[in-house]
Every structure is written in C-alpha cells, then in structure tokens.
Amino acid sequence: FEGDAKILSGNVFKMWYTTNDGSGGSLSTRYAESTDGVSWTDYSSNPVLSGKIAGHVYHIGATYYLYCSSTYLGLGGISIYTSTDGLAWSAYGGNPVLSGTAATWDAGGVTQLSILGLVDGTYYAYYTGIANAGESPIVATDWQMGLATSTDLLNWTKPSSTPTIPVASSNFTFATVGSTYYGWSAVHYAALGDPLGLSVQGVAGGGATGIVRFQASNPAGPCTVATQPAIYASTHGEINASGGLPLDAQLGDPCIVFDGTNTWMFASSGANANAD
C-alpha cells in the first residue's frame, strides 16, 4: 500500500500475482491495483514478467525487488529481478541467488523467498524447500522452511543445512510487534490435527492446508507454531468437491499489508489446480 499509482491514482494497494495453467506451460507474473483492497484493476500490459512465478515483491529505498522462481516446484532456484517502477523488471546478473543443495532436505528445489526484515545490518528471510520435485503426488514433507540471510538483498546464504521450520509449511508473510517476530504460513493439517475432519486420498487431513501463526523472539528462530490454524478452509469455494487433488481444500500463500489504519491478509484458496 503506497503512492505513485501506475493504473489508478493516489495511495493504492499494489499486487503482483502469479498465473499458472497447472501444467507449467503458461507461467507469468502480473500486476494489479486497488483503492479498497477488494476490487482490482489489471495492468493493461500484463504480464509484467513472463516465465516467472511464486514471487514476493519488496520496495526498499528506490528499488523494487522481486524474488521469484521459474517453476511451481522451484526447479532452477530463486532469482531476483529489480525495477524502479514495479512494471519493467531487469534480471540480476548473479541469478539464481539460492538453489537446492544436493542430498539435503531442499535438494528438489527452492522457491517462495519471503523477507522477515533487517536486523543489525542483516536481512533475514525464509524460503520453501522441496525434497523431491519428482514426487507425485506431492506430500507434506516436501514443503518445509529454511533460513536465508543477506546484507545487500542480492547475495543470499543458508546459515543451516537443515530446515529451520521442519513442520510442513510454505510461503511466509511476516509482521514484527515490539521484540516479537510473527509469521503466517500455509501448514498441512496432518501436522496440526484435522479441525475440519477432512480426508483426502484416504489420508486423515490429506493435503489440506490452513494458515498458521508462528512466532519467535529471534529473527533466526527457533519458531513456535500455534497448535491450530488461525484461518482454515471453511467454504465450498475453498473445499473443492471434485476430489482426487493432492492439495484439495487448500488455504495458503498469505500476504499481510498494512494501509496505515488496518492490517489486511490476502491469501489463495481452493484446490491447487483451481485457486483464487
């Protein structure tokens, strides 16, 4: 939420979002604006970046930083694109800035890098690691979160060879209140119990996800996870009735935005192949 609107006028919500046809054949990052956070206007020259998805955008100083991937499962690692207006993007020469490490928990791919913040000159971020990108269907243990750090937003390192958050989770959004760091992420119900009594593909909790709150007193963790989802799929539109999908009843990919008065949380919902 900021000024310098590109489509509308005044202070607006700015959204960069992913489109994916489900097979990896049509991937792109698109741009939209809203004055109320509900009704959105697409940029007429979308997409703003073709072939890149699962992005997070940060406006730091005079530069927008987009951390994104080329595939849904993070094959090829995490790349950085920069922009001065959020519309025209240039690839960083050192891409990819983060890749999976062979024979470890993220060997299959890495994606969804999300920055927690700048603490004592170091940027702390969490990213999704996938153990086996070729596995079908995808299982909960393929989605765990690892820590990455940087001093310049371009060069990133992994302080640990193990997942920082071993609970099956992915795609964080963050807020800091006082000295406490809060994060919200999609987490598989199998790790938390099954509050909806869902059963997908014969497994209690199945591939269903809800948005769960984590908290820590240190930006590098350890993180404490709430025992139940803060938000979970509760409507027909979120719980897909067709069945047979590994990520059925998904609610995830949260993003928190503060507009100066209210705190908004945006999220994707539905089955993986039919998310809004």
CSV table of N, CA, C and O in Angstrom, one decimal, residues 187 189 192 194-198 208-212 228-235 238-239 249-252 265 268-269:
chain,number,residue,atom,x,y,z
A,187,VAL,N,0.2,-24.4,6.4
A,187,VAL,CA,0.7,-25.6,7.0
A,187,VAL,C,-0.3,-26.8,6.8
A,187,VAL,O,-1.5,-26.6,6.8
A,189,TYR,N,-2.6,-29.9,7.5
A,189,TYR,CA,-3.3,-30.3,8.7
A,189,TYR,C,-2.8,-31.5,9.4
A,189,TYR,O,-2.9,-31.7,10.6
A,192,LEU,N,-1.0,-30.7,12.4
A,192,LEU,CA,-1.6,-29.9,13.4
A,192,LEU,C,-2.9,-30.6,14.0
A,192,LEU,O,-3.6,-30.1,14.8
A,194,ASP,N,-6.7,-32.3,12.6
A,194,ASP,CA,-7.6,-32.2,11.5
A,194,ASP,C,-8.9,-31.5,11.9
A,194,ASP,O,-9.9,-32.1,12.1
A,195,PRO,N,-8.9,-30.2,12.1
A,195,PRO,CA,-10.1,-29.5,12.7
A,195,PRO,C,-11.3,-29.6,11.8
A,195,PRO,O,-12.4,-29.5,12.4
A,196,LEU,N,-11.2,-29.8,10.5
A,196,LEU,CA,-12.4,-29.9,9.7
A,196,LEU,C,-12.8,-31.4,9.5
A,196,LEU,O,-13.8,-31.6,8.8
A,197,GLY,N,-12.0,-32.4,9.9
A,197,GLY,CA,-12.4,-33.7,9.7
A,197,GLY,C,-12.2,-34.1,8.2
A,197,GLY,O,-12.9,-35.0,7.7
A,198,LEU,N,-11.3,-33.5,7.5
A,198,LEU,CA,-11.1,-33.7,6.1
A,198,LEU,C,-10.3,-35.0,5.9
A,198,LEU,O,-9.5,-35.4,6.7
A,208,ALA,N,-4.7,-31.1,2.8
A,208,ALA,CA,-5.4,-29.8,3.1
A,208,ALA,C,-4.4,-28.9,3.9
A,208,ALA,O,-3.6,-29.4,4.7
A,209,THR,N,-4.5,-27.6,3.7
A,209,THR,CA,-3.7,-26.7,4.4
A,209,THR,C,-4.5,-25.6,5.0
A,209,THR,O,-5.6,-25.3,4.5
A,210,GLY,N,-4.0,-25.0,6.0
A,210,GLY,CA,-4.6,-23.8,6.6
A,210,GLY,C,-3.5,-22.8,6.9
A,210,GLY,O,-2.3,-23.2,6.8
A,211,ILE,N,-3.8,-21.6,7.3
A,211,ILE,CA,-2.8,-20.6,7.6
A,211,ILE,C,-2.6,-20.6,9.1
A,211,ILE,O,-3.5,-20.4,9.9
A,212,VAL,N,-1.4,-20.8,9.5
A,212,VAL,CA,-1.0,-20.9,10.9
A,212,VAL,C,0.0,-19.9,11.3
A,212,VAL,O,0.9,-19.5,10.5
A,228,GLN,N,-3.3,-24.8,16.4
A,228,GLN,CA,-4.4,-24.8,15.5
A,228,GLN,C,-4.3,-23.7,14.4
A,228,GLN,O,-3.7,-22.7,14.7
A,229,PRO,N,-4.8,-23.9,13.3
A,229,PRO,CA,-4.8,-22.9,12.2
A,229,PRO,C,-5.5,-21.6,12.7
A,229,PRO,O,-6.5,-21.6,13.4
A,230,ALA,N,-4.9,-20.5,12.3
A,230,ALA,CA,-5.5,-19.2,12.5
A,230,ALA,C,-6.7,-19.0,11.6
A,230,ALA,O,-7.7,-18.4,11.9
A,231,ILE,N,-6.5,-19.5,10.4
A,231,ILE,CA,-7.6,-19.5,9.3
A,231,ILE,C,-7.5,-20.8,8.6
A,231,ILE,O,-6.4,-21.2,8.2
A,232,TYR,N,-8.7,-21.4,8.3
A,232,TYR,CA,-8.6,-22.6,7.6
A,232,TYR,C,-9.8,-22.6,6.6
A,232,TYR,O,-10.8,-21.9,6.7
A,233,ALA,N,-9.8,-23.5,5.6
A,233,ALA,CA,-10.8,-23.6,4.6
A,233,ALA,C,-12.1,-23.9,5.3
A,233,ALA,O,-12.3,-24.9,6.1
A,234,SER,N,-13.2,-23.1,5.0
A,234,SER,CA,-14.4,-23.3,5.6
A,234,SER,C,-15.6,-23.1,4.7
A,234,SER,O,-16.8,-23.2,5.1
A,235,THR,N,-15.4,-22.9,3.4
A,235,THR,CA,-16.5,-22.7,2.5
A,235,THR,C,-16.4,-23.6,1.3
A,235,THR,O,-15.3,-24.2,1.1
A,238,GLU,N,-13.5,-23.0,-1.0
A,238,GLU,CA,-12.2,-23.3,-0.5
A,238,GLU,C,-12.0,-24.9,-0.5
A,238,GLU,O,-10.9,-25.3,-0.6
A,239,ILE,N,-13.1,-25.6,-0.3
A,239,ILE,CA,-13.0,-27.1,-0.2
A,239,ILE,C,-13.5,-27.6,-1.5
A,239,ILE,O,-14.7,-27.6,-1.8
A,249,ALA,N,-8.7,-28.6,-0.7
A,249,ALA,CA,-9.0,-27.8,0.5
A,249,ALA,C,-7.8,-27.0,0.9
A,249,ALA,O,-7.5,-27.0,2.1
A,250,GLN,N,-7.2,-26.3,0.0
A,250,GLN,CA,-6.1,-25.5,0.3
A,250,GLN,C,-6.4,-24.1,0.6
A,250,GLN,O,-7.2,-23.4,0.0
A,251,LEU,N,-5.8,-23.6,1.7
A,251,LEU,CA,-5.9,-22.1,2.0
A,251,LEU,C,-4.4,-21.8,2.4
A,251,LEU,O,-3.9,-22.4,3.3
A,252,GLY,N,-3.8,-20.9,1.7
A,252,GLY,CA,-2.4,-20.6,1.9
A,252,GLY,C,-1.9,-19.4,1.2
A,252,GLY,O,-2.7,-18.5,0.8
A,265,MET,N,-4.9,-9.3,5.3
A,265,MET,CA,-4.3,-10.5,4.9
A,265,MET,C,-5.0,-11.0,3.7
A,265,MET,O,-6.2,-11.3,3.6
A,268,SER,N,-4.4,-17.2,-1.0
A,268,SER,CA,-5.0,-18.1,-2.1
A,268,SER,C,-5.9,-19.1,-1.5
A,268,SER,O,-5.7,-19.6,-0.3
A,269,SER,N,-6.9,-19.5,-2.2
A,269,SER,CA,-7.8,-20.6,-1.7
A,269,SER,C,-8.3,-21.5,-2.8
A,269,SER,O,-8.2,-21.2,-4.0
